[in-house]
JSON list of C-alpha atoms in Angstrom, two decimals:
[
{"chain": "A", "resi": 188, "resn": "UNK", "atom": "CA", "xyz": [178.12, -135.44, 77.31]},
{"chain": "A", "resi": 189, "resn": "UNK", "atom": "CA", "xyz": [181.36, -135.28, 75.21]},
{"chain": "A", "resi": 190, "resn": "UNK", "atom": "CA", "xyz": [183.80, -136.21, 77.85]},
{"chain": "A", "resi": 191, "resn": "UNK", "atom": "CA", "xyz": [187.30, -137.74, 78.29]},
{"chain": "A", "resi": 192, "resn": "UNK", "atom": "CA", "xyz": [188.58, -139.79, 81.64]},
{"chain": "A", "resi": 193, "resn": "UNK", "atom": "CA", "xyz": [192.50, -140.55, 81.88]},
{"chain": "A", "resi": 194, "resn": "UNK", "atom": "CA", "xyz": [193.67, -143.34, 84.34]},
{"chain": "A", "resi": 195, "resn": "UNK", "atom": "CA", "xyz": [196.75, -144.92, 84.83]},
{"chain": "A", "resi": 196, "resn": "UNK", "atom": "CA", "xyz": [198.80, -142.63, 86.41]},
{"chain": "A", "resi": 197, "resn": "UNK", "atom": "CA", "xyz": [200.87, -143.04, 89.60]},
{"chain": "A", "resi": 198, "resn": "UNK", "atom": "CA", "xyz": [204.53, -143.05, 91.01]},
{"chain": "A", "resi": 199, "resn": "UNK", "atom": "CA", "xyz": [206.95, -145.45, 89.30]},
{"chain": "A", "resi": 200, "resn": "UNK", "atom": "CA", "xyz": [210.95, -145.07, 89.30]},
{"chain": "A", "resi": 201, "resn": "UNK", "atom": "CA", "xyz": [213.48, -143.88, 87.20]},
{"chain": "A", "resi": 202, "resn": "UNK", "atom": "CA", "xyz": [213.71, -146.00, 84.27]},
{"chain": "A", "resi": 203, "resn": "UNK", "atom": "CA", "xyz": [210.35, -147.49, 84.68]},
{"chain": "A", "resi": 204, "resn": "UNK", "atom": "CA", "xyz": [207.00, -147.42, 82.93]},
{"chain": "A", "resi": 205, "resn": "UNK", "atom": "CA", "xyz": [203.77, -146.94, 82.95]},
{"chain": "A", "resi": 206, "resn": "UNK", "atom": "CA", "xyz": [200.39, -146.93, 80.35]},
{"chain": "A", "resi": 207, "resn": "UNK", "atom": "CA", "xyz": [198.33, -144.39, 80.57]},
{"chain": "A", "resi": 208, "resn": "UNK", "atom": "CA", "xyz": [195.12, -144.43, 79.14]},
{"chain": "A", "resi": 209, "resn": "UNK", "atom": "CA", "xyz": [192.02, -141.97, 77.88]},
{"chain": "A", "resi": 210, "resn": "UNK", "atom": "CA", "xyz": [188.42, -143.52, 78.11]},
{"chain": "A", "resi": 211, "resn": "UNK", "atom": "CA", "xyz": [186.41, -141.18, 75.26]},
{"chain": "A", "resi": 212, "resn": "UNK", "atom": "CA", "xyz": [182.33, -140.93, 75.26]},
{"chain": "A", "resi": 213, "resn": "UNK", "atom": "CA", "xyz": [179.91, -138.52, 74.02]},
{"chain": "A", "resi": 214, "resn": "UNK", "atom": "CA", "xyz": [181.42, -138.39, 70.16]},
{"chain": "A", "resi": 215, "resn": "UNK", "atom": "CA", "xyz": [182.61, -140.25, 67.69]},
{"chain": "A", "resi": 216, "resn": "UNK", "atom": "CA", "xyz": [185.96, -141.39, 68.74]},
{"chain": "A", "resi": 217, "resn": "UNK", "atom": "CA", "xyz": [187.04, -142.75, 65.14]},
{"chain": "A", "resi": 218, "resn": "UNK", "atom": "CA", "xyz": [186.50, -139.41, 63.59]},
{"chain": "A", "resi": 219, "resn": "UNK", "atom": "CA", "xyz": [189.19, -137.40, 65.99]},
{"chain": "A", "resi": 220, "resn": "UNK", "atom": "CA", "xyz": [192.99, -137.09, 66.52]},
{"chain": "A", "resi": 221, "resn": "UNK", "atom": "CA", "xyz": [193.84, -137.56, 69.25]},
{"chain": "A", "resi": 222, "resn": "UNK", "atom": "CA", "xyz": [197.08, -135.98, 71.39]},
{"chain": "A", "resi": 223, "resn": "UNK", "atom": "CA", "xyz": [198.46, -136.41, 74.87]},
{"chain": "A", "resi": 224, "resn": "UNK", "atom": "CA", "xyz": [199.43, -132.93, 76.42]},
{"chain": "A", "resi": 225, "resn": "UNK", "atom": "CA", "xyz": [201.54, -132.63, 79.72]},
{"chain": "A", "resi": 226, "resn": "UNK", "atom": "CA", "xyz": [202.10, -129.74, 82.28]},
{"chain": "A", "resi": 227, "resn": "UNK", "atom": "CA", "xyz": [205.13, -130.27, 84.50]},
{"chain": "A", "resi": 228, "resn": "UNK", "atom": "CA", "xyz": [204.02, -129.04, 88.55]},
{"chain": "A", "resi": 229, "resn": "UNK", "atom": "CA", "xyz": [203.89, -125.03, 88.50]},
{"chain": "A", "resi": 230, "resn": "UNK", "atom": "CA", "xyz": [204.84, -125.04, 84.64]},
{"chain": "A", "resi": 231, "resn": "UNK", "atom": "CA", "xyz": [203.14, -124.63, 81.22]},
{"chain": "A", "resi": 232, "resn": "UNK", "atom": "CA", "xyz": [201.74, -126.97, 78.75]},
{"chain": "A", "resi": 233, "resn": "UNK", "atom": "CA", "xyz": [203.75, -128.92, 76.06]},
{"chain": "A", "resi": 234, "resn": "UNK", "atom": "CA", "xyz": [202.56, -130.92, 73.75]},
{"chain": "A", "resi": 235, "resn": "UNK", "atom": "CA", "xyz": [203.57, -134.55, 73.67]},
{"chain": "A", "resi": 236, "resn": "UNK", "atom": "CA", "xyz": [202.10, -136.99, 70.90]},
{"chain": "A", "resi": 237, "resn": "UNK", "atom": "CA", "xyz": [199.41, -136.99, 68.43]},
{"chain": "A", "resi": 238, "resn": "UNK", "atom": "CA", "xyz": [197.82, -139.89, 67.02]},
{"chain": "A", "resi": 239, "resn": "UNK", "atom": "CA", "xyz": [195.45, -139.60, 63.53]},
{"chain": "A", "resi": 240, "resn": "UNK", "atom": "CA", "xyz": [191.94, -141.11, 63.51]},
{"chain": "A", "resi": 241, "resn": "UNK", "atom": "CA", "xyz": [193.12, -144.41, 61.81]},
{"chain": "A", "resi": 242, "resn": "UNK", "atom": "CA", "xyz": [196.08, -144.47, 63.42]},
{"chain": "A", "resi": 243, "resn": "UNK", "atom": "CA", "xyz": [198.06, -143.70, 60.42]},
{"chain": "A", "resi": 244, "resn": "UNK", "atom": "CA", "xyz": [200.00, -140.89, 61.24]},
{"chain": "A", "resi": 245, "resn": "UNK", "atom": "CA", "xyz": [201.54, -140.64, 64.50]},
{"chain": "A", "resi": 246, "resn": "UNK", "atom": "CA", "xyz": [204.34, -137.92, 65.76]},
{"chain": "A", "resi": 247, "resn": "UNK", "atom": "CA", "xyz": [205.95, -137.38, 68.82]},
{"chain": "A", "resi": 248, "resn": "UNK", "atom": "CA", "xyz": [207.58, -134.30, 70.70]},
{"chain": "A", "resi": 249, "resn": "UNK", "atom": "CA", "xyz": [211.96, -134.68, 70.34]},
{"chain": "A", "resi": 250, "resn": "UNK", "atom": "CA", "xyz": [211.59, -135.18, 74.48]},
{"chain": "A", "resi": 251, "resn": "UNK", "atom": "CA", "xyz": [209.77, -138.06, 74.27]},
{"chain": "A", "resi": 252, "resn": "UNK", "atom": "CA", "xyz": [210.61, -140.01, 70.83]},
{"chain": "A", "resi": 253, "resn": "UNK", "atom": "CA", "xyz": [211.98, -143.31, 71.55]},
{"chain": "A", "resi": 254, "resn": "UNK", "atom": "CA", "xyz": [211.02, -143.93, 75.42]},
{"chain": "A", "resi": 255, "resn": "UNK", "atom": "CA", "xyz": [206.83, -143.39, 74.45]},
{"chain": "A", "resi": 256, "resn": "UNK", "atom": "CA", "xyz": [204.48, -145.14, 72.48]},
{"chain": "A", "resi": 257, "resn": "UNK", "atom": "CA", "xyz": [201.34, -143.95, 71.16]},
{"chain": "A", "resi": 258, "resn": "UNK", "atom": "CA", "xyz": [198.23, -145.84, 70.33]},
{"chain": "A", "resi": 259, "resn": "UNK", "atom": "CA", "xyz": [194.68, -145.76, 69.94]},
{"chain": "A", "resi": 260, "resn": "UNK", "atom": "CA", "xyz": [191.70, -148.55, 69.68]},
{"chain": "A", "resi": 261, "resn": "UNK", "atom": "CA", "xyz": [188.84, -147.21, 68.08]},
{"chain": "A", "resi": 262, "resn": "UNK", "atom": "CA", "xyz": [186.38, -149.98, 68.77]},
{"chain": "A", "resi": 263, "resn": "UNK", "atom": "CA", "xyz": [187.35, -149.14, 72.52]},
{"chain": "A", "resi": 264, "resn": "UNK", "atom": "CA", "xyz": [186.84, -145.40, 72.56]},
{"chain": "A", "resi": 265, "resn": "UNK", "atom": "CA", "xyz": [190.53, -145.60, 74.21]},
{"chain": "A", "resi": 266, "resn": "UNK", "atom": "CA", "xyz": [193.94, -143.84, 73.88]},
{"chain": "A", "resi": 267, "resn": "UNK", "atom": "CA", "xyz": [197.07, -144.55, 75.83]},
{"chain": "A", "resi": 268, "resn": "UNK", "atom": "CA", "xyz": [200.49, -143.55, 76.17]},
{"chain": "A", "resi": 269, "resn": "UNK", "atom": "CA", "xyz": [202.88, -146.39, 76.87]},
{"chain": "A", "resi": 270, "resn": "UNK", "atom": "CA", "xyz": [205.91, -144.70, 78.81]},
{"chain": "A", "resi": 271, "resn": "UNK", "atom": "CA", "xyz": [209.30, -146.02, 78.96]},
{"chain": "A", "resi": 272, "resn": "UNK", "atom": "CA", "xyz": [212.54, -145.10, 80.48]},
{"chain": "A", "resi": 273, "resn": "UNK", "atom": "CA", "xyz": [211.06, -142.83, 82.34]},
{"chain": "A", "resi": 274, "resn": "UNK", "atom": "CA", "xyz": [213.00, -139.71, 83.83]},
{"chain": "A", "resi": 275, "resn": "UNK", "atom": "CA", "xyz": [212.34, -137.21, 86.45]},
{"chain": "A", "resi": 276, "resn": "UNK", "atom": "CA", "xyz": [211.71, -134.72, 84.05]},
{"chain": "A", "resi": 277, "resn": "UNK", "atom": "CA", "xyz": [208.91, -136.44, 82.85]},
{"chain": "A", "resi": 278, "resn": "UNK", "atom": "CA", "xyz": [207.06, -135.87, 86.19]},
{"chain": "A", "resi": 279, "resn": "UNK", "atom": "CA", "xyz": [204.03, -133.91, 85.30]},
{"chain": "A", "resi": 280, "resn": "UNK", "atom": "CA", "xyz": [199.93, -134.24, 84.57]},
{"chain": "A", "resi": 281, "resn": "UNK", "atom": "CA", "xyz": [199.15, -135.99, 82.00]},
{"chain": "A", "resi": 282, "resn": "UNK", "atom": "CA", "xyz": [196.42, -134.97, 79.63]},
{"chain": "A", "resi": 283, "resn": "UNK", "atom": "CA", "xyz": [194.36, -136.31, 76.32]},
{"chain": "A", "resi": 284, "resn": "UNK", "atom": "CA", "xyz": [193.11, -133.62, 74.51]},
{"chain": "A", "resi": 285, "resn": "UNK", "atom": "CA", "xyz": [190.70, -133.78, 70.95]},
{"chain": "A", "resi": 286, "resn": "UNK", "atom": "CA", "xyz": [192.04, -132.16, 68.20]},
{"chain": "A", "resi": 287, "resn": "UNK", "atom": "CA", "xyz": [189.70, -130.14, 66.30]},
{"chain": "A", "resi": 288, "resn": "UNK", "atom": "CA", "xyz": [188.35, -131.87, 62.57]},
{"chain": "A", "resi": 289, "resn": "UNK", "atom": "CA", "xyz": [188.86, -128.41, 61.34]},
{"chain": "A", "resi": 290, "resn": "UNK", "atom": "CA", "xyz": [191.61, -125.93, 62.62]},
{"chain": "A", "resi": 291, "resn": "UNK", "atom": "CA", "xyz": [193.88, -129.14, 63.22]},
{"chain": "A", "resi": 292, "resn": "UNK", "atom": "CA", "xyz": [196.09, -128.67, 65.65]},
{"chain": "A", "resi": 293, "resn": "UNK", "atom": "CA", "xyz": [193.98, -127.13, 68.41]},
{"chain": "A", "resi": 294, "resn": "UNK", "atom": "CA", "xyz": [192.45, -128.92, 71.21]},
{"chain": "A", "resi": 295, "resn": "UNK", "atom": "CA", "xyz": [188.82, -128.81, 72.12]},
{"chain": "A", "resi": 296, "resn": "UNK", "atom": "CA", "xyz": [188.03, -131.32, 74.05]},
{"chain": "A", "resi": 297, "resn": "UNK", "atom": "CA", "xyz": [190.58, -132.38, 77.44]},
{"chain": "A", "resi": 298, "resn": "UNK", "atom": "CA", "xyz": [190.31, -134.61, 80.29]},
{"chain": "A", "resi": 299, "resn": "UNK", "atom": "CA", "xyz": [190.81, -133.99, 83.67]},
{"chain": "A", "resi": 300, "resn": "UNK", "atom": "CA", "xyz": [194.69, -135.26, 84.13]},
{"chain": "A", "resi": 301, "resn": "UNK", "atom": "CA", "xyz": [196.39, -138.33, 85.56]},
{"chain": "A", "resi": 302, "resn": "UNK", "atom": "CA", "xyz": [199.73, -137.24, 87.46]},
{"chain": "A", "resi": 303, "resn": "UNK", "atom": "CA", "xyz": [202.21, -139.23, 86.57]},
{"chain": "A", "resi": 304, "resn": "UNK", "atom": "CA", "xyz": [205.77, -139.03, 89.24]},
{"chain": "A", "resi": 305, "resn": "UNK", "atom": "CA", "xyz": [209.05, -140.32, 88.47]},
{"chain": "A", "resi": 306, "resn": "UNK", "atom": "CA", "xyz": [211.25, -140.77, 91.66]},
{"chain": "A", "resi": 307, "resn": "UNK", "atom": "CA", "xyz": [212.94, -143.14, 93.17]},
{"chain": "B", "resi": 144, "resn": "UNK", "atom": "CA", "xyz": [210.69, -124.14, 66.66]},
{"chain": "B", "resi": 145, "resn": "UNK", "atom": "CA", "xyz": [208.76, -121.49, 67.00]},
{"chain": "B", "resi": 146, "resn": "UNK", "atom": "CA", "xyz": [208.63, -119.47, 70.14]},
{"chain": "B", "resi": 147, "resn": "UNK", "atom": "CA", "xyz": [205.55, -118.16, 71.92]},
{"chain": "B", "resi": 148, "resn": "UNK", "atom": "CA", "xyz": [206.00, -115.05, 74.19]},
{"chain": "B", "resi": 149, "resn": "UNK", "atom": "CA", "xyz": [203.23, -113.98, 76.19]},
{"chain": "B", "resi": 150, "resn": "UNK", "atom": "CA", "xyz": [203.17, -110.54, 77.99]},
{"chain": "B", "resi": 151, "resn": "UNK", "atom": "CA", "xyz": [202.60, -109.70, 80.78]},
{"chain": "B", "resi": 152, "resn": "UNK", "atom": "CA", "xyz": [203.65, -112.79, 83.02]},
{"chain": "B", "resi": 153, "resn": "UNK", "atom": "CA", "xyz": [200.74, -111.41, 85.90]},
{"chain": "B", "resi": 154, "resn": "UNK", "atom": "CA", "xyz": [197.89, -108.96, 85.13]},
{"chain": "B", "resi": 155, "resn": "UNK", "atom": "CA", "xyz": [196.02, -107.45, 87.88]},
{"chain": "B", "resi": 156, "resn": "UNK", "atom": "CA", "xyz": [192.20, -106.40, 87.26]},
{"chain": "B", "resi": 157, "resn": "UNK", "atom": "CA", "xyz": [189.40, -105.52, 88.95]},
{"chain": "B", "resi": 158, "resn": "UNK", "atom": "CA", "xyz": [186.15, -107.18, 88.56]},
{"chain": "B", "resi": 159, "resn": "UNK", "atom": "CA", "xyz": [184.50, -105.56, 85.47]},
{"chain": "B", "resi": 160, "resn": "UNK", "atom": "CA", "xyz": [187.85, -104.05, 83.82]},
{"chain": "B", "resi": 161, "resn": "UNK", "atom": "CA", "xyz": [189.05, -105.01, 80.50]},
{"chain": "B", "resi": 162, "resn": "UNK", "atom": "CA", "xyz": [192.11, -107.19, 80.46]},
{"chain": "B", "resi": 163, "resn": "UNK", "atom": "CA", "xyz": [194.26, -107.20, 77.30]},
{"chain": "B", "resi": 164, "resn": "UNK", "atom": "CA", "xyz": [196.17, -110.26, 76.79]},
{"chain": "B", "resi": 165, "resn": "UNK", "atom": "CA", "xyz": [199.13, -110.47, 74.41]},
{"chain": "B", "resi": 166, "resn": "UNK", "atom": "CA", "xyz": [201.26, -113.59, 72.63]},
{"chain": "B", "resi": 167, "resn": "UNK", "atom": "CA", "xyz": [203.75, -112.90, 69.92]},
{"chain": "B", "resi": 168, "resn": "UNK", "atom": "CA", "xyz": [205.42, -115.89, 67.67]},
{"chain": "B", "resi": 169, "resn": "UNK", "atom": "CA", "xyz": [209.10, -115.74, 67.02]},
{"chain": "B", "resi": 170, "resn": "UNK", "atom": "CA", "xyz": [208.19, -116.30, 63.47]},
{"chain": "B", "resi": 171, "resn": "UNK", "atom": "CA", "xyz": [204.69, -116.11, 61.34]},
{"chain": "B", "resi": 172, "resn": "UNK", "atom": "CA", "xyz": [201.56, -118.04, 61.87]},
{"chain": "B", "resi": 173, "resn": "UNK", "atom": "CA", "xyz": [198.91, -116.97, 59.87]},
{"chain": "B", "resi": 174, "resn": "UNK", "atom": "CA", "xyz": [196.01, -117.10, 62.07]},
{"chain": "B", "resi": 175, "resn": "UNK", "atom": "CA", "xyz": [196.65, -120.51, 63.14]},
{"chain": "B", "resi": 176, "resn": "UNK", "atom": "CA", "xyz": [196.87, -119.81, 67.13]},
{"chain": "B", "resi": 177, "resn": "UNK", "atom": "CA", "xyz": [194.68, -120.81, 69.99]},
{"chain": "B", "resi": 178, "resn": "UNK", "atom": "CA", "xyz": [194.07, -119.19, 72.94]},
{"chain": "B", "resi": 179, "resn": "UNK", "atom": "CA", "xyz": [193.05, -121.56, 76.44]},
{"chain": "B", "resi": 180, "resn": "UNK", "atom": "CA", "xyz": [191.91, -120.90, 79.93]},
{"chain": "B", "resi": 181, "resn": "UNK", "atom": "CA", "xyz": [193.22, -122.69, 82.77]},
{"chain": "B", "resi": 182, "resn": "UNK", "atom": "CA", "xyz": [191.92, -122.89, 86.27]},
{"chain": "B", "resi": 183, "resn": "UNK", "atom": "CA", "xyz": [193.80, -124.34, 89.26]},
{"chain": "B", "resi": 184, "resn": "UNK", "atom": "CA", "xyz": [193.59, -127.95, 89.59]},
{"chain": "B", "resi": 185, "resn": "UNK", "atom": "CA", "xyz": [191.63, -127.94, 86.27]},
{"chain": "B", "resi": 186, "resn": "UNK", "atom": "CA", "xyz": [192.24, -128.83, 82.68]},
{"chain": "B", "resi": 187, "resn": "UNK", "atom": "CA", "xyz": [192.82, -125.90, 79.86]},
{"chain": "B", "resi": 188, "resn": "UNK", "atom": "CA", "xyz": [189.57, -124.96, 78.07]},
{"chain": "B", "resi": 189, "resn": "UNK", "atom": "CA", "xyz": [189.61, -123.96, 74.58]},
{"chain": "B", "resi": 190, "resn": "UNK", "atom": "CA", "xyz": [188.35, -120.39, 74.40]},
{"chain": "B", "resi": 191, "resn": "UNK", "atom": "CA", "xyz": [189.53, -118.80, 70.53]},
{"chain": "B", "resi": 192, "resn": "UNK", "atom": "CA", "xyz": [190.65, -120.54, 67.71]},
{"chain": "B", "resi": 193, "resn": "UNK", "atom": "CA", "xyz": [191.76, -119.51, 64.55]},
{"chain": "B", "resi": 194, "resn": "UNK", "atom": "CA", "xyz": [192.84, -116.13, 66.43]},
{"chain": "B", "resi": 195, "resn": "UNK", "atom": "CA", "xyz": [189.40, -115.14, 66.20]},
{"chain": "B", "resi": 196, "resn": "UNK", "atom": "CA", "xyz": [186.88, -117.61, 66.63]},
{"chain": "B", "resi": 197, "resn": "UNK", "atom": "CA", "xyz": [185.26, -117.99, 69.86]},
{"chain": "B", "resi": 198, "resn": "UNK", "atom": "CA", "xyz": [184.91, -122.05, 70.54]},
{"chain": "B", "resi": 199, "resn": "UNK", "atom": "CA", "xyz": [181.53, -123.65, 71.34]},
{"chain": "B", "resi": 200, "resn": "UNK", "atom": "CA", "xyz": [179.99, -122.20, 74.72]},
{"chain": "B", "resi": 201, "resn": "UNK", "atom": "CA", "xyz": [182.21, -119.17, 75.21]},
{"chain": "B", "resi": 202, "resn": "UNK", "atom": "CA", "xyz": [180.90, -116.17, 76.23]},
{"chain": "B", "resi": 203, "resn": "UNK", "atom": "CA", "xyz": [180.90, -113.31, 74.07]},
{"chain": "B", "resi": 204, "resn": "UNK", "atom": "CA", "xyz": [183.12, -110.77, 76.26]},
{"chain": "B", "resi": 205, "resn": "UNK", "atom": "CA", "xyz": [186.26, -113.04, 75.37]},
{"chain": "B", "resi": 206, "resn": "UNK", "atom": "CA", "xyz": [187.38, -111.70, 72.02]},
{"chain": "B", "resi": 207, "resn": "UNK", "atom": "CA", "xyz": [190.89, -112.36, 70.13]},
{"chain": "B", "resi": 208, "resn": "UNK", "atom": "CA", "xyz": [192.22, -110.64, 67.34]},
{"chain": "B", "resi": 209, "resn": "UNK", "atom": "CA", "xyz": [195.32, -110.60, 65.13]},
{"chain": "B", "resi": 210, "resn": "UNK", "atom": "CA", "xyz": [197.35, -112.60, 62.55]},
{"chain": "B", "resi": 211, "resn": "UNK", "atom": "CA", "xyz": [201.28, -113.32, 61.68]},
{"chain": "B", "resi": 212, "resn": "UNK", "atom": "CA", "xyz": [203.08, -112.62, 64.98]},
{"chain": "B", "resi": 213, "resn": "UNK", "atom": "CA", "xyz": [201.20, -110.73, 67.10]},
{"chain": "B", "resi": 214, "resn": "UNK", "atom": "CA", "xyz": [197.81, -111.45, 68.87]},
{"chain": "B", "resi": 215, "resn": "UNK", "atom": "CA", "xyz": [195.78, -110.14, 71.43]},
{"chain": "B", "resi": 216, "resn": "UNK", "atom": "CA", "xyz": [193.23, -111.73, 74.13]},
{"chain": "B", "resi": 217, "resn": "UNK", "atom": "CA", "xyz": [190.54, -109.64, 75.08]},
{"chain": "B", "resi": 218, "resn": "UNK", "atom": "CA", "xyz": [188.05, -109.96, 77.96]},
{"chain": "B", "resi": 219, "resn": "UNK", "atom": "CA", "xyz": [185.83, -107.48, 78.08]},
{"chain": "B", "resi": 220, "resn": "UNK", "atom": "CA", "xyz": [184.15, -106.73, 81.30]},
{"chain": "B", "resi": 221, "resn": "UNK", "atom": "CA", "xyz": [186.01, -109.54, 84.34]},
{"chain": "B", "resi": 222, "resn": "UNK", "atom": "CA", "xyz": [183.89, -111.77, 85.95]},
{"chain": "B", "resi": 223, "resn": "UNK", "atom": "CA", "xyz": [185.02, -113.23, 88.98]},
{"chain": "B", "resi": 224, "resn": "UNK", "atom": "CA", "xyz": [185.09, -117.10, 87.04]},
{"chain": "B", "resi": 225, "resn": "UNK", "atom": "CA", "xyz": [187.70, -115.35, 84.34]},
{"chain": "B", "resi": 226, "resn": "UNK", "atom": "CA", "xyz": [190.11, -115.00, 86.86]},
{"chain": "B", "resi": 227, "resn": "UNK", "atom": "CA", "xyz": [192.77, -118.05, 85.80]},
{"chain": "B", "resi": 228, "resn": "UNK", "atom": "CA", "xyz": [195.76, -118.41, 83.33]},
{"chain": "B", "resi": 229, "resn": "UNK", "atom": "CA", "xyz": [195.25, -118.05, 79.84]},
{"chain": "B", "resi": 230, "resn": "UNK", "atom": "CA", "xyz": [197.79, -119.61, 77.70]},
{"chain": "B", "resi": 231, "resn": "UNK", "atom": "CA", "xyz": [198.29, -119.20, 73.48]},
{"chain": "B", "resi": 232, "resn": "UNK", "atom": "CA", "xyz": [199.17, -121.80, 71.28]},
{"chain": "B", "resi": 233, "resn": "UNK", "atom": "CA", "xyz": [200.30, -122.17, 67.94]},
{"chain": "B", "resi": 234, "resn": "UNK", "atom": "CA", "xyz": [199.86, -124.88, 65.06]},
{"chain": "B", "resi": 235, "resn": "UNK", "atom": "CA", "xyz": [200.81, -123.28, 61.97]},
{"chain": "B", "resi": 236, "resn": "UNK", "atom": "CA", "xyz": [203.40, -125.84, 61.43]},
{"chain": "B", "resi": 237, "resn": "UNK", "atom": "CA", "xyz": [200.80, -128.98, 62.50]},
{"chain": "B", "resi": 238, "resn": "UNK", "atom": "CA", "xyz": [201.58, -131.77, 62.51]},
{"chain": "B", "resi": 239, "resn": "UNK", "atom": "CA", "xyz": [203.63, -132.58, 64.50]},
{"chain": "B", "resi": 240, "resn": "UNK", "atom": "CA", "xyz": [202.95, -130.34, 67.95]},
{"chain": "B", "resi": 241, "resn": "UNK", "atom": "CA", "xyz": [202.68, -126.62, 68.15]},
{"chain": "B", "resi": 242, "resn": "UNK", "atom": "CA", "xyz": [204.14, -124.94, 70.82]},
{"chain": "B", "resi": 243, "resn": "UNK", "atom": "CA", "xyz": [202.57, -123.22, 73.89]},
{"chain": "B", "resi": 244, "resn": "UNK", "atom": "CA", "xyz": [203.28, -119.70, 75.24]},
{"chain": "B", "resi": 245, "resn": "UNK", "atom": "CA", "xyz": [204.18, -119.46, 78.97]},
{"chain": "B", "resi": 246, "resn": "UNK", "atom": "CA", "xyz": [201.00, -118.60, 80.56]},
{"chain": "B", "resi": 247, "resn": "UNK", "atom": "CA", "xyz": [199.52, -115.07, 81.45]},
{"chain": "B", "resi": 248, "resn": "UNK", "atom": "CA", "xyz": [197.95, -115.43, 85.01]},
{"chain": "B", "resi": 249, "resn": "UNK", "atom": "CA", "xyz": [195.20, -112.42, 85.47]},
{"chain": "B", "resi": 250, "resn": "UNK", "atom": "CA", "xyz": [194.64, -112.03, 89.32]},
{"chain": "B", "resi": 251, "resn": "UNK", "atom": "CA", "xyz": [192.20, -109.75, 90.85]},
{"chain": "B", "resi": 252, "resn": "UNK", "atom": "CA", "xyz": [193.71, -106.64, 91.85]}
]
């Protein structure tokens, strides 16, 4: 079963940080982009960081660049998002999503969601 | 950026209507959009790609259709599972991110 399992989330502080990360099974994990999509509480979906297979190309969304890290380890079947200097605006769900081989750019594949809280 | 607009913000259908969803871009596309379901407390599911193309497993009464700025969301006849929030994406500009309409929420009525 193609599946992915984030983990990591959890309440941390303003200013703090936290790594989030995306177990992958059930596909060829070195083949794929891989992004990290979040959804505020009650709000939509924005995209947040996308990762190519080798790890070559890498982008972030403008509310994010700087304070979040990106990375991948193929021989792992993992992503993660390293946070920092977190803000309360960054409180939301937390999701990895699969990015299509062909049609790049949508996302076929998602996890379940880690919540992540920023509060102090 | 380009802005998705999705219309209307609630649509209320009875079991076995036709619901018509709709997302316009602020600016051309192609057919590079993406239409997802969301349940509560669940992940989005990929249901259309390429404005048109249903993705693996979907049933056949979702259909979308159009190109540029405006597109359209079709479910057929409502089953009581389709009732969630669909949301439309765009990635005509990928990489980096596309951008995400704001969610029509189909309730029954």
């Amino acid at each position: 079963e193609v599946q992915l399992v984030e983990s990591g989330g959890g309440l941390v502080k303003p200013g703090g940080s936290l790594r989030l990360s995306c177990a992958a099974s059930g596909f060829t994990f070195s083949s794929y982009s891989m992004n990290w999509v979040r959804q505020a509480p009650g709000k939509g979906l924005e995209w947040v960081s996308s990762i190519s297979s080798s790890s070559s190309y890498i982008y972030y969304a403008d509310s994010v660049k700087g304070r979040f890290t990106i990375s991948r380890d193929n021989a792992k079947n993992s992503l993660y998002l390293q946070m920092n200097s977190l803000r309360a605006e960054d409180t939301a769900v937390y999701y990895c999503a699969r990015e299509r081989i062909q049609q790049r750019g949508a996302f076929d594949i998602w996890g379940q969601g880690t919540m992540v809280t920023v509060s102090s | 950026e380009i802005v998705m607009t999705q219309s209307p913000a609630t649509l209320s259908v009875s079991p076995g209507e036709r619901a018509t969803l709709s997302c316009r871009a602020s600016q051309s596309v192609s057919s590079n959009l993406a239409w997802y379901q969301q349940k509560p407390g669940q992940a989005p599911r990929l249901l259309i790609y390429g404005a048109s193309t249903r993705a693996t497993g979907i049933p056949a009464r979702f259909s979308g259709s159009g190109s540029g700025t405006e597109f359209t969301l079709t479910i057929s006849s409502l089953q009581s599972e389709d009732f969630a929030v669909y949301y439309c994406q765009q990635y005509n500009n990928w990489p980096p991110g596309g951008t995400f309409g704001q969610g029509t929420k189909v309730e029954i009525k």
